XYZ file of C-alpha atoms in Angstrom:
675
model
C 0.000 0.000 0.000
C 1.302 3.426 -0.956
C 1.271 5.746 2.022
C 0.120 8.668 -0.133
C -2.938 6.594 -1.102
C -4.249 6.826 2.468
C -6.869 9.578 2.743
C -5.367 12.613 4.425
C -1.727 11.547 3.971
C 0.287 13.891 1.774
C 3.916 13.788 0.728
C 5.191 15.489 3.881
C 3.296 13.168 6.243
C 4.300 10.129 4.181
C 7.962 11.148 4.513
C 7.552 11.288 8.303
C 5.835 7.896 8.371
C 8.706 6.351 6.421
C 10.937 7.079 9.406
C 9.126 4.230 11.212
C 10.681 0.761 11.136
C 7.832 -0.749 9.094
C 5.628 2.174 8.080
C 3.028 0.308 6.028
C 2.469 -2.434 8.607
C 2.388 0.122 11.425
C -0.193 2.289 9.699
C -2.359 -0.674 8.710
C -2.273 -2.009 12.278
C -4.223 1.006 13.525
C -1.753 1.319 16.411
C -2.144 5.025 17.182
C 0.809 5.079 19.584
C 3.165 3.474 17.057
C 2.062 5.842 14.277
C 2.510 8.814 16.605
C 6.209 7.971 16.955
C 6.779 9.258 13.422
C 8.441 12.713 13.490
C 5.897 15.517 13.701
C 2.890 13.202 14.078
C 0.915 13.628 17.301
C -1.670 11.150 18.582
C -4.646 13.067 17.195
C -3.035 13.109 13.753
C -2.087 9.449 14.156
C -5.736 8.560 14.836
C -6.790 10.280 11.603
C -4.077 8.439 9.675
C -5.161 5.109 11.174
C -8.773 5.872 10.297
C -7.754 6.723 6.753
C -5.843 3.432 6.472
C -8.916 1.546 7.671
C -11.036 3.282 5.057
C -8.492 2.413 2.405
C -8.363 -1.236 3.445
C -12.141 -1.614 3.269
C -12.666 0.505 0.156
C -14.742 2.814 2.332
C -14.630 6.068 0.416
C -18.053 7.440 1.386
C -18.990 9.780 4.184
C -21.927 8.445 6.165
C -22.371 11.559 8.308
C -23.876 13.960 5.802
C -25.128 16.839 7.989
C -23.894 18.906 10.910
C -26.388 17.381 13.327
C -25.375 13.860 12.264
C -21.762 14.732 12.936
C -22.715 16.204 16.326
C -24.407 12.933 17.276
C -21.254 11.046 16.316
C -19.132 13.342 18.509
C -21.542 12.803 21.389
C -21.318 9.034 20.890
C -17.515 9.159 20.818
C -17.494 11.345 23.924
C -19.600 8.802 25.806
C -16.989 6.186 24.977
C -14.007 8.446 25.641
C -15.342 9.387 29.077
C -14.868 5.750 30.045
C -11.193 5.549 29.137
C -8.270 5.901 31.540
C -5.390 6.646 29.160
C -5.013 9.383 26.585
C -4.071 6.656 24.123
C -7.446 4.923 24.435
C -9.287 8.215 24.010
C -7.422 8.819 20.739
C -7.703 5.189 19.619
C -11.497 5.346 19.842
C -11.339 7.999 17.128
C -10.512 5.210 14.667
C -14.100 3.945 15.014
C -16.429 5.843 12.728
C -19.825 5.241 11.076
C -19.039 3.214 7.985
C -21.039 2.140 4.965
C -18.671 -0.802 4.436
C -20.088 -4.162 5.507
C -16.596 -5.565 6.080
C -15.561 -2.637 8.284
C -18.763 -2.835 10.357
C -18.265 -6.587 10.808
C -14.619 -6.043 11.812
C -15.542 -3.390 14.368
C -18.422 -5.482 15.710
C -16.062 -8.406 16.247
C -13.814 -6.147 18.313
C -16.763 -4.721 20.251
C -18.217 -8.170 20.969
C -14.949 -9.323 22.534
C -14.566 -6.019 24.367
C -18.066 -6.117 25.820
C -17.226 -9.429 27.503
C -14.416 -7.768 29.451
C -14.676 -7.134 33.179
C -13.803 -3.486 33.982
C -12.176 -4.411 37.290
C -11.272 -1.325 39.403
C -7.780 -2.705 40.116
C -7.077 -2.958 36.391
C -8.310 0.580 35.795
C -6.101 1.800 38.636
C -3.084 0.091 37.081
C -3.915 1.655 33.708
C -3.617 5.144 35.199
C 0.185 5.033 34.834
C 0.200 3.341 31.434
C 1.366 5.314 28.397
C 2.784 4.617 24.930
C 6.494 3.950 24.611
C 8.662 6.849 23.516
C 11.954 7.090 21.704
C 14.772 8.607 23.798
C 17.007 11.412 22.523
C 20.076 10.257 20.638
C 22.807 9.201 23.065
C 26.304 10.487 22.332
C 29.022 7.913 23.088
C 32.425 9.591 23.195
C 34.751 6.761 24.236
C 34.160 4.702 21.079
C 34.327 5.419 17.365
C 33.798 3.816 13.981
C 36.525 4.004 11.348
C 36.470 3.484 7.593
C 38.398 4.385 4.467
C 35.296 4.200 2.231
C 33.177 7.327 1.608
C 29.902 5.429 1.114
C 30.440 3.424 4.277
C 31.208 6.662 6.090
C 27.923 8.228 4.988
C 25.948 5.119 5.881
C 27.582 4.846 9.306
C 26.878 8.496 10.109
C 23.215 8.010 9.177
C 22.646 4.684 10.916
C 24.804 5.150 14.030
C 24.517 8.807 15.024
C 25.577 7.910 18.571
C 29.224 7.355 17.565
C 31.823 9.478 15.858
C 32.791 8.114 12.441
C 36.407 8.746 11.497
C 38.192 8.468 8.176
C 41.379 6.391 8.099
C 43.760 5.545 5.275
C 46.091 3.002 6.805
C 47.110 1.158 9.970
C 48.888 4.240 11.246
C 45.621 6.187 11.201
C 43.889 3.377 13.074
C 46.712 3.328 15.619
C 46.299 7.052 16.232
C 42.574 6.559 16.805
C 43.385 3.761 19.250
C 45.272 6.268 21.375
C 42.371 8.756 21.286
C 39.436 6.442 21.950
C 38.879 3.674 24.483
C 37.774 1.399 21.626
C 37.776 1.599 17.837
C 35.611 -0.437 15.448
C 36.997 -0.612 11.910
C 34.287 -1.242 9.305
C 36.499 -2.204 6.351
C 37.345 -5.856 5.765
C 40.575 -4.731 4.087
C 41.959 -4.030 7.587
C 41.481 -7.657 8.686
C 44.504 -8.939 10.614
C 45.387 -5.464 11.792
C 47.763 -5.510 14.772
C 47.918 -2.202 16.616
C 47.916 -1.167 20.245
C 44.651 -0.437 22.043
C 41.134 -1.862 21.891
C 40.772 -2.033 18.119
C 38.542 -4.545 16.318
C 37.759 -5.048 12.638
C 34.022 -5.711 12.211
C 32.651 -5.257 8.680
C 29.190 -6.327 9.933
C 29.048 -3.752 12.743
C 26.303 -1.692 11.087
C 24.084 -4.773 10.821
C 24.351 -5.399 14.568
C 23.623 -2.045 16.240
C 22.874 -3.695 19.613
C 26.499 -4.875 19.722
C 28.038 -1.807 18.146
C 26.162 0.746 20.239
C 24.330 -1.058 23.057
C 23.662 2.356 24.602
C 20.842 2.837 22.079
C 18.863 -0.135 23.360
C 19.687 0.637 26.976
C 18.539 4.237 26.555
C 15.230 2.998 25.144
C 14.587 0.762 28.137
C 15.753 3.422 30.605
C 13.496 6.034 28.992
C 10.498 3.689 29.163
C 11.136 2.020 32.502
C 8.005 3.489 34.162
C 5.819 2.691 31.150
C 7.041 -0.896 31.083
C 6.492 -1.305 34.817
C 2.985 0.126 34.443
C 2.143 -2.191 31.547
C 3.422 -5.167 33.517
C 1.207 -4.121 36.440
C -1.808 -3.963 34.103
C -1.177 -7.502 32.883
C -0.802 -8.757 36.454
C -3.943 -6.972 37.671
C -5.975 -8.306 34.749
C -4.747 -11.852 35.375
C -5.564 -11.523 39.080
C -9.079 -10.384 38.154
C -9.554 -13.515 36.065
C -9.688 -11.584 32.788
C -6.138 -11.687 31.372
C -5.119 -9.222 28.696
C -4.416 -12.044 26.262
C -5.112 -15.749 26.443
C -1.471 -16.739 26.164
C -0.309 -14.430 28.941
C 2.099 -11.493 28.614
C 4.373 -11.576 25.536
C 7.401 -11.346 27.835
C 8.273 -12.998 31.155
C 7.665 -10.164 33.610
C 10.246 -11.426 36.137
C 12.880 -11.478 33.420
C 11.951 -7.982 32.303
C 12.091 -6.602 35.829
C 15.434 -8.294 36.479
C 16.900 -6.681 33.364
C 15.470 -3.274 34.283
C 16.968 -3.547 37.780
C 20.421 -3.653 36.162
C 19.789 -0.376 34.365
C 20.017 3.130 35.788
C 17.617 5.905 34.805
C 20.247 7.519 32.564
C 20.874 4.302 30.622
C 24.044 3.332 32.496
C 24.612 0.049 34.286
C 23.309 -0.222 37.838
C 23.882 -2.718 40.599
C 27.350 -3.975 39.627
C 29.710 -3.727 42.594
C 32.902 -3.914 40.536
C 31.807 -1.158 38.155
C 30.744 0.958 41.117
C 34.186 0.392 42.701
C 36.080 1.392 39.579
C 33.847 4.412 38.941
C 34.293 5.623 42.502
C 38.061 5.049 42.312
C 38.368 7.241 39.235
C 36.111 9.912 40.685
C 37.803 9.935 44.096
C 41.414 9.526 42.965
C 42.567 13.134 43.413
C 40.875 13.498 46.775
C 42.311 10.168 47.966
C 45.848 11.184 46.913
C 45.518 14.464 48.788
C 44.220 12.711 51.902
C 46.979 10.060 51.708
C 49.605 12.811 51.529
C 48.068 14.375 54.628
C 48.271 11.030 56.385
C 51.988 10.828 55.557
C 52.556 14.428 56.676
C 50.816 13.791 59.979
C 52.905 10.675 60.613
C 56.119 12.481 59.765
C 55.201 15.552 61.804
C 54.528 13.379 64.826
C 57.847 11.578 64.345
C 59.727 14.860 64.246
C 58.066 16.028 67.443
C 59.099 12.855 69.248
C 62.760 12.924 68.042
C 65.647 15.153 69.089
C 67.642 15.823 65.991
C 71.139 17.152 66.719
C 73.190 18.832 64.040
C 76.863 19.545 64.862
C 78.272 22.840 63.729
C 80.562 21.339 61.090
C 77.623 19.301 59.697
C 75.325 22.317 59.638
C 78.066 24.374 57.870
C 78.588 21.581 55.360
C 74.810 21.379 54.608
C 74.557 25.105 54.097
C 77.629 25.175 51.840
C 76.161 22.341 49.765
C 72.799 24.142 49.459
C 71.069 21.113 50.996
C 67.405 21.204 51.938
C 65.520 19.766 54.856
C 65.008 16.704 52.656
C 68.605 15.749 53.240
C 68.081 15.911 56.986
C 65.041 13.667 56.637
C 67.030 11.219 54.577
C 69.888 11.160 57.077
C 68.128 11.473 60.435
C 64.527 10.196 59.824
C 64.880 7.696 57.005
C 62.947 4.941 58.769
C 60.212 7.318 59.933
C 59.866 8.746 56.430
C 59.539 5.276 54.896
C 56.830 4.468 57.463
C 54.947 7.662 56.594
C 55.068 6.846 52.860
C 53.863 3.320 53.548
C 50.954 4.766 55.516
C 50.082 7.030 52.558
C 50.199 4.100 50.119
C 48.066 1.960 52.417
C 45.493 4.726 52.844
C 45.318 5.298 49.078
C 44.796 1.604 48.374
C 42.163 1.288 51.110
C 40.307 4.479 50.225
C 40.020 3.463 46.560
C 39.541 -0.236 47.352
C 42.278 -1.117 44.896
C 42.974 -4.637 43.717
C 46.570 -5.962 44.204
C 47.614 -5.135 40.626
C 46.180 -1.654 40.948
C 47.817 -1.193 44.360
C 51.215 -1.816 42.753
C 50.620 1.186 40.498
C 49.469 3.190 43.506
C 52.762 2.534 45.303
C 54.531 4.631 42.672
C 52.478 7.671 43.614
C 54.466 8.152 46.836
C 58.232 7.612 47.209
C 61.245 9.140 45.547
C 63.287 11.770 47.358
C 62.184 12.524 50.911
C 60.292 15.771 51.349
C 58.150 17.556 53.821
C 55.345 18.040 53.221
C 55.356 14.641 51.521
C 55.148 15.037 47.774
C 53.540 12.701 45.186
C 54.385 11.786 41.613
C 51.760 13.363 39.344
C 52.777 11.167 36.416
C 52.151 8.079 38.561
C 48.716 9.472 39.493
C 47.992 9.985 35.792
C 49.040 6.420 34.974
C 46.844 5.075 37.781
C 43.925 7.162 36.564
C 44.405 5.879 33.028
C 44.470 2.254 34.176
C 41.442 2.647 36.436
C 39.499 4.501 33.711
C 40.344 1.832 31.153
C 39.289 -0.911 33.564
C 36.064 0.967 34.301
C 35.296 1.444 30.610
C 36.055 -2.188 29.794
C 33.791 -3.326 32.619
C 31.017 -0.951 31.593
C 31.304 -1.976 27.943
C 31.067 -5.653 28.824
C 28.095 -5.113 31.128
C 26.352 -2.948 28.530
C 26.926 -5.575 25.877
C 25.671 -8.347 28.172
C 22.576 -6.392 29.204
C 21.864 -5.309 25.637
C 22.117 -8.959 24.628
C 19.591 -9.877 27.329
C 17.272 -7.046 26.336
C 17.690 -7.435 22.598
C 15.086 -10.155 22.178
C 12.720 -8.286 24.511
C 12.489 -5.212 22.294
C 9.561 -6.432 20.207
C 7.778 -8.260 23.054
C 7.751 -5.145 25.261
C 6.183 -3.205 22.404
C 3.400 -5.802 22.448
C 3.270 -5.710 26.245
C 2.534 -1.994 26.287
C 0.298 -2.026 23.216
C -1.831 -4.839 24.680
C -2.200 -2.950 27.955
C -3.262 0.221 26.154
C -5.634 -1.684 23.882
C -7.152 -3.221 26.996
C -8.157 0.290 28.051
C -9.979 0.693 24.723
C -11.783 -2.593 25.274
C -12.674 -1.736 28.861
C -14.110 1.600 27.726
C -16.416 -0.257 25.341
C -17.294 -2.734 28.104
C -18.145 0.068 30.533
C -20.202 1.842 27.875
C -22.142 -1.351 27.201
C -22.775 -1.940 30.910
C -23.580 1.664 31.813
C -26.234 1.958 29.124
C -27.549 -1.624 28.964
C -26.300 -2.019 25.407
C -26.520 -4.840 22.912
C -24.850 -5.450 19.573
C -27.364 -4.632 16.830
C -28.020 -6.597 13.687
C -26.857 -4.583 10.678
C -28.690 -5.740 7.557
C -28.060 -5.079 3.902
C -29.966 -2.270 2.160
C -33.009 -3.303 0.144
C -32.264 -3.927 -3.502
C -28.650 -5.035 -2.955
C -29.742 -8.482 -4.088
C -31.341 -7.092 -7.253
C -34.881 -7.201 -5.876
C -37.348 -4.396 -5.276
C -38.074 -4.955 -1.594
C -38.892 -1.919 0.555
C -36.077 -0.460 2.625
C -35.176 -2.380 5.761
C -35.016 0.841 7.775
C -34.509 0.391 11.504
C -36.180 -1.339 14.409
C -35.382 -0.472 18.032
C -36.752 -2.363 21.031
C -36.339 -0.933 24.508
C -34.077 1.883 23.378
C -32.997 4.446 25.959
C -31.017 7.543 25.089
C -27.982 8.347 27.260
C -28.034 11.872 25.824
C -30.994 13.058 27.886
C -30.384 15.392 30.797
C -31.671 12.885 33.362
C -30.208 9.855 35.109
C -30.065 7.005 32.649
C -31.966 4.769 35.087
C -34.900 7.187 34.852
C -35.060 7.199 31.042
C -38.219 5.576 29.710
C -37.573 2.871 27.083
C -38.758 3.454 23.521
C -39.838 0.920 20.904
C -39.802 2.274 17.386
C -39.237 1.095 13.863
C -39.574 2.702 10.450
C -39.292 1.436 6.902
C -39.971 4.054 4.258
C -41.035 7.692 4.595
C -42.955 8.453 7.799
C -44.350 11.405 9.712
C -43.933 11.451 13.487
C -46.595 13.421 15.321
C -47.101 14.142 18.979
C -47.598 16.670 21.708
C -45.081 19.344 22.589
C -42.428 18.014 24.991
C -43.661 14.524 24.251
C -40.246 13.283 23.182
C -40.294 13.556 19.385
C -36.862 15.206 19.163
C -35.482 12.798 21.766
C -36.798 9.934 19.656
C -35.005 11.286 16.581
C -31.817 11.627 18.647
C -32.195 8.044 19.855
C -32.707 6.751 16.304
C -29.696 8.711 15.030
C -27.521 7.584 17.955
C -28.456 3.918 17.513
C -27.783 4.016 13.778
C -24.483 5.891 14.204
C -23.267 3.458 16.878
C -24.436 0.467 14.847
C -22.470 1.582 11.794
C -19.451 2.263 14.005
C -19.681 -1.404 14.962
C -20.397 -0.474 18.589
C -23.085 -1.714 21.010
C -26.295 0.351 21.084
C -28.412 1.394 24.106
C -31.356 -0.894 23.476
C -32.660 -4.351 24.317
C -32.397 -5.212 20.627
C -31.969 -3.340 17.367
C -31.923 -4.018 13.646
C -30.426 -1.344 11.421
C -30.096 -1.099 7.680
C -26.566 -0.404 6.505
C -27.162 3.151 5.337
C -24.919 4.871 2.830
C -25.612 8.265 4.382
C -27.261 9.704 7.480
C -28.980 13.063 7.040
C -30.233 14.600 10.271
C -31.707 18.102 10.147
C -32.269 19.725 13.513
C -35.120 22.105 14.210
C -34.582 25.525 12.654
C -34.441 28.447 15.048
C -37.150 30.656 13.566
C -38.396 31.414 10.050
C -35.639 31.697 7.431
C -35.199 34.687 5.153
C -35.609 34.206 1.417
C -31.950 33.427 0.749
C -31.613 30.898 3.565
C -34.933 29.322 2.629
C -33.751 28.890 -0.953
C -30.485 27.320 0.229
C -32.419 24.883 2.432
C -34.592 23.804 -0.493
C -31.469 23.265 -2.588
C -30.104 20.959 0.130
C -33.248 18.877 0.013
C -33.202 18.943 -3.788
C -29.724 17.388 -3.715
C -30.817 14.984 -0.996
C -33.760 13.450 -2.841
C -31.682 12.960 -5.995
C -30.713 9.318 -5.527
C -31.780 9.013 -1.891
C -31.883 5.217 -1.765
C -29.680 3.839 1.001
C -30.077 7.017 3.023
C -31.569 7.690 6.423
C -33.267 11.071 6.630
C -34.301 12.530 9.988
C -35.931 15.969 10.014
C -37.196 17.869 13.042
C -40.058 20.332 12.384
C -39.093 21.537 8.943
C -42.283 23.627 8.944
C -40.519 26.195 11.144
C -38.552 27.478 8.134
C -41.561 29.285 6.569
C -45.376 29.710 6.773
C -47.326 26.599 7.862
C -49.370 26.362 4.633
C -46.313 26.443 2.406
C -44.388 24.165 4.739
C -47.007 21.419 4.508
C -46.791 21.427 0.710
C -42.982 21.452 0.718
C -42.753 18.590 3.222
C -45.340 16.612 1.247
C -43.260 17.020 -1.909
C -40.044 15.969 -0.170
C -41.727 12.893 1.319
C -43.064 11.927 -2.111
C -39.540 12.086 -3.585
C -38.071 10.086 -0.702
C -40.807 7.479 -0.991
C -40.082 7.101 -4.707
C -36.399 6.531 -3.848
C -37.210 3.907 -1.176
C -35.346 5.947 1.423
C -35.947 5.616 5.149
C -37.167 8.926 6.540
C -38.750 10.264 9.707
C -40.143 13.815 9.659
C -41.270 15.259 12.977
C -44.129 17.660 12.312
C -47.181 19.270 13.860
C -48.703 19.530 10.377
C -49.377 15.839 9.827
C -52.985 16.386 8.699
C -52.027 19.151 6.274
C -49.085 17.174 4.895
C -51.208 14.074 4.306
C -53.771 16.196 2.528
C -51.115 17.731 0.278
C -49.283 14.498 -0.537
C -49.958 12.384 -3.640
C -49.387 9.121 -1.765
C -50.575 7.650 1.485
C -48.151 9.076 3.997
C -47.442 6.867 7.007
C -48.059 8.707 10.273
C -46.871 7.575 13.689
C -47.711 9.283 16.939
C -46.281 9.752 20.387
C -49.565 9.541 22.230
C -50.267 11.538 25.360
C -52.392 9.826 27.975
C -53.552 13.217 29.208
C -52.804 15.924 31.720
C -52.471 15.028 35.407
C -52.032 17.924 37.818
C -50.782 20.050 34.961
C -48.163 17.425 34.013
C -48.208 15.798 30.587
C -48.351 11.997 30.734
C -46.900 10.453 27.553
C -46.345 6.990 26.131
C -42.828 7.562 24.769
C -42.955 4.754 22.192
C -44.524 6.045 18.949
C -47.753 4.313 17.993
C -47.752 3.068 14.410
C -50.382 4.443 12.053
C -51.643 6.916 14.619
C -52.016 10.690 14.399
C -51.264 11.848 17.919
C -53.306 14.533 19.537
C -51.688 17.893 20.077
C -51.170 19.614 23.407
C -53.897 22.224 22.717
C -56.373 19.422 21.962
C -55.547 17.719 25.256
C -56.038 20.948 27.171
C -59.392 21.654 25.478
C -60.480 18.071 26.164
C -59.549 18.419 29.843
C -61.499 21.693 30.129
C -64.501 20.147 28.419
C -64.441 17.252 30.886
C -63.799 19.414 33.936
C -66.032 22.413 33.203
C -68.432 21.240 30.517
C -70.311 23.811 28.507
C -71.032 24.373 24.847
C -67.928 26.536 24.241
C -65.384 23.855 25.121
C -67.386 21.159 23.377
C -67.489 23.192 20.159
C -63.748 23.838 20.393
C -63.048 20.129 20.851
C -65.057 19.270 17.755
C -62.745 21.520 15.721
C -59.938 18.984 16.278
């Protein structure tokens, strides 16, 4: 699949996506977190790319949501799902579910939703998810004690691109390699022509070094695990909590042994260096503390020598004193002649302190002995060149130890790289599933049956429309437990009548919500539901007041476009008569219904002009009614489920009827007969 073929992906975005390890597979997977790791692609953008890839895979080029109100209902549906997520990832991932006209996409999404709805949203799992987040790529680590070397320009360019962590040096011959060996702790030569090279220092010839980055620059892998330590720990906790709740994330268990992962992470410091190795800690401390330890050891020697001088009476005869002065001798000569043994003891004390303070091994202690000695002096002096040699040896030992430990740990972590990606992705996907499960439980949902549009088999059957049993809208501004269930089904063009505040608009919202969720592949808030797979959903909300001539003309144009090939469409319209005078509205609505009926579309028009519309129409318009039982203490009592083939009484009629019953009289009786 060409990345540019995905809807919404241009050349610039495609170039960013190609920075991923396997861009096509990543995009097709729908993994929002993985897509978002492309440069310049945030999670919201990644969700749109994933959605575009899904559309591409299913040949789903249409746009089901054809009006603003239809799109608003979709956003409200998504928000209901998103409110039940824990992680930002899951909230973005839910954006990949959209109302589709593709049977294969709906079936795919329904399969996901069916499995998700069986999940148990255990509170302990949700608590563990709170710390879960997608993996991130760490900044490039600069490694300064190691370099790559090559004599080939192409290899140089490739090495600089593929291993930005290391310096890449140009060499022409063994002499150049030897010079690098004196500048770097280790040198990796990439050219096979240097095989058999024998130079001083840690120099190796590895033509395959670029193919094995974990060996060449283990710091890259270690930095990744250090950067994502908390995320990995959180994902592991999610898997453990889910297993403890009896609803494991995946049937086969975590993709990585969690004990092994935690053991490896315990050997890694937060900055990507090795942790928990006593020998490396000893060598690191020795290098860091060397100067301070030398200074303290010299003080120890000075103190010993000072005490020895205090306790000794040193006598210098006149001839000896004159001889020393004439020879320009210093106090050192006196120390050598009069306090030789005491001086040697002081130097030994300094050497012993230095070895103890730095916890030196016997071989290292031999080098340390050279730091103190030589000509006697007071204060006791040290050999700076010997200190430098000791520092060099300790640093080299530290670097060799660190390199070996890094290589060993990178080797242990190398085969965990892909499994930990799955570990985190599965944990995050669990949050998506649990959101669907909570949605289904909170609103007593069921998976609807989505049926093919009429005529897809070549026949001339009427449209399947929709059928909802026990539907309850979660969009109402009341507790869901208090929402009255609605049974309603429509096939063809229908008028919905009823009293004011009887629930006609709420019924349209419920129908739109059920259809939108059904074509997203999600559960719907009903005891059962059957929904035709509509190509488009047109929902027109109630107009706020009469339109001026220009707006009225534009509205008629919209409906003119709508009825041109309206088969496979769901049309929901709320009180279209409000756009102009009632008499004209009835004729316009009648004409629209005639066109929709000819196209075998499914349509529900809420109107108070049902009688007038039926009179103006050239076909027998179906009329359903939300029937009011009457007025009780000024409160309207309504049967919320529309009654088929019934023209519901209006609120004014109910009030007149109540007055006629309560007060009697010719006036109220005559008024009632007008209805």
